[in-house]
């Protein structure tokens, strides 16, 4: 299974999970109690509480955000960066094996 690593905002904690293909990076975190990802809307790109910063060197492995995700990223609690994504919109595939995402300082304003 692909490995995804979640890094705490202050870099104090790294959690690497083996996740089944087809799940989302948000769902993998919530199912495994990774602190820092909430996923309040359940994965519908409507809450912004699954915001992550993707390792910049891996951005070319990801499809560009759909319009709904792109709009929601403007309303996340922490600053939107060029590597910001909603983890509920990132589907785990073998191509993402080894992906590292950094968590924002908070998911709520
Ligand atoms: S879980 Fe709500 S936007 Fe991702």
Short mmCIF file of C-alpha atoms and ligand atoms in Angstrom, two decimals:
data_model
loop_
_atom_site.label_atom_id
_atom_site.label_comp_id
_atom_site.label_asym_id
_atom_site.label_seq_id
_atom_site.Cartn_x
_atom_site.Cartn_y
_atom_site.Cartn_z
CA UNK A 1 0.00 0.00 0.00
CA UNK A 2 1.21 3.54 -0.64
CA UNK A 3 2.86 5.33 2.27
CA UNK A 4 1.76 8.85 3.11
CA UNK A 5 3.57 10.92 5.75
CA UNK A 6 1.86 13.64 7.76
CA UNK A 7 4.15 16.21 9.40
CA UNK A 8 2.88 18.37 12.27
CA UNK A 9 2.92 22.13 11.73
CA UNK A 10 5.77 22.53 14.23
CA UNK A 11 7.53 19.48 12.73
CA UNK A 12 7.52 17.76 16.13
CA UNK A 13 5.63 14.72 14.88
CA UNK A 14 5.68 12.68 11.69
CA UNK A 15 3.15 9.95 11.09
CA UNK A 16 3.61 7.58 8.16
CA UNK A 17 0.64 5.45 7.20
CA UNK A 18 0.17 2.63 4.70
CA UNK A 19 -3.10 3.57 3.07
CA UNK A 20 -5.23 1.60 0.65
CA UNK A 21 -5.52 2.96 -2.86
CA UNK A 22 -8.75 4.81 -3.43
CA UNK A 23 -9.06 6.34 0.01
CA UNK A 24 -8.38 10.03 0.46
CA UNK A 25 -5.47 11.51 2.36
CA UNK A 26 -8.05 13.13 4.67
CA UNK A 27 -9.87 9.85 5.31
CA UNK A 28 -6.59 8.07 6.01
CA UNK A 29 -5.66 10.67 8.62
CA UNK A 30 -9.04 10.74 10.34
CA UNK A 31 -9.29 6.94 10.41
CA UNK A 32 -5.88 6.73 12.06
CA UNK A 33 -6.29 9.61 14.53
CA UNK A 34 -3.70 11.88 12.96
CA UNK A 35 -4.02 15.12 14.91
CA UNK A 36 -4.41 18.22 12.79
CA UNK A 37 -6.86 17.05 10.15
CA UNK A 38 -10.54 17.38 10.98
CA UNK A 39 -12.51 16.62 7.83
CA UNK A 40 -15.70 18.10 9.21
CA UNK A 41 -17.76 17.97 6.00
CA UNK A 42 -16.82 14.37 5.34
CA UNK A 43 -14.89 15.01 2.17
CA UNK A 44 -17.11 17.30 0.09
CA UNK A 45 -14.72 20.25 -0.22
CA UNK A 46 -17.10 22.40 1.82
CA UNK A 47 -15.40 22.97 5.18
CA UNK A 48 -11.71 23.56 4.58
CA UNK A 49 -10.78 21.63 7.72
CA UNK A 50 -8.59 19.13 5.90
CA UNK A 51 -6.13 21.69 4.54
CA UNK A 52 -2.57 20.43 3.99
CA UNK A 53 0.61 21.71 2.42
CA UNK A 54 1.96 19.18 -0.07
CA UNK A 55 5.69 18.70 -0.41
CA UNK A 56 6.42 21.11 -3.29
CA UNK A 57 8.53 18.61 -5.23
CA UNK A 58 5.52 16.27 -5.42
CA UNK A 59 3.02 18.77 -6.80
CA UNK A 60 3.48 17.48 -10.33
CA UNK A 61 2.14 14.09 -9.22
CA UNK A 62 -1.23 15.65 -8.42
CA UNK A 63 -4.04 16.74 -10.67
CA UNK A 64 -4.83 20.44 -10.39
CA UNK A 65 -7.62 21.35 -7.97
CA UNK A 66 -11.16 21.28 -9.32
CA UNK A 67 -13.01 24.61 -9.09
CA UNK A 68 -14.82 23.68 -5.85
CA UNK A 69 -11.53 22.85 -4.11
CA UNK A 70 -9.84 25.89 -5.56
CA UNK A 71 -12.54 28.20 -4.18
CA UNK A 72 -12.56 26.53 -0.74
CA UNK A 73 -8.80 26.89 -0.43
CA UNK A 74 -9.30 30.65 -0.26
CA UNK A 75 -11.20 30.21 3.02
CA UNK A 76 -8.96 27.90 5.03
CA UNK A 77 -7.96 28.95 8.57
CA UNK A 78 -4.27 29.18 7.71
CA UNK A 79 -2.80 31.00 4.77
CA UNK A 80 -3.21 29.47 1.35
CA UNK A 81 0.15 28.69 -0.24
CA UNK A 82 0.99 27.50 -3.77
CA UNK A 83 1.21 23.96 -2.37
CA UNK A 84 -2.07 24.10 -0.42
CA UNK A 85 -4.59 21.34 -1.06
CA UNK A 86 -7.69 19.92 0.53
CA UNK A 87 -6.63 16.44 1.57
CA UNK A 88 -10.16 15.12 1.04
CA UNK A 89 -9.69 15.76 -2.66
CA UNK A 90 -6.41 13.85 -2.90
CA UNK A 91 -6.97 10.19 -3.72
CA UNK A 92 -4.28 7.75 -2.65
CA UNK A 93 -2.68 5.91 -5.56
CA UNK A 94 0.59 4.08 -6.06
CA UNK A 95 1.87 7.21 -7.80
CA UNK A 96 1.63 9.04 -4.47
CA UNK A 97 3.70 6.47 -2.55
CA UNK A 98 6.09 8.42 -0.32
CA UNK A 99 4.08 11.65 -0.41
CA UNK A 100 4.69 14.05 2.46
CA UNK A 101 2.09 16.56 3.58
CA UNK A 102 2.59 19.20 6.25
CA UNK A 103 -0.33 20.13 8.46
CA UNK A 104 -1.33 23.75 9.05
CA UNK A 105 -1.20 25.28 12.53
CA UNK A 106 -4.98 25.11 12.77
CA UNK A 107 -8.02 24.12 10.74
CA UNK A 108 -10.47 26.58 12.31
CA UNK A 109 -10.40 30.35 12.44
S1 LIG B 1 -13.21 17.38 4.56
FE1 LIG B 1 -14.27 19.23 4.30
S2 LIG B 1 -13.14 20.25 2.78
FE2 LIG B 1 -12.11 18.38 3.01
#
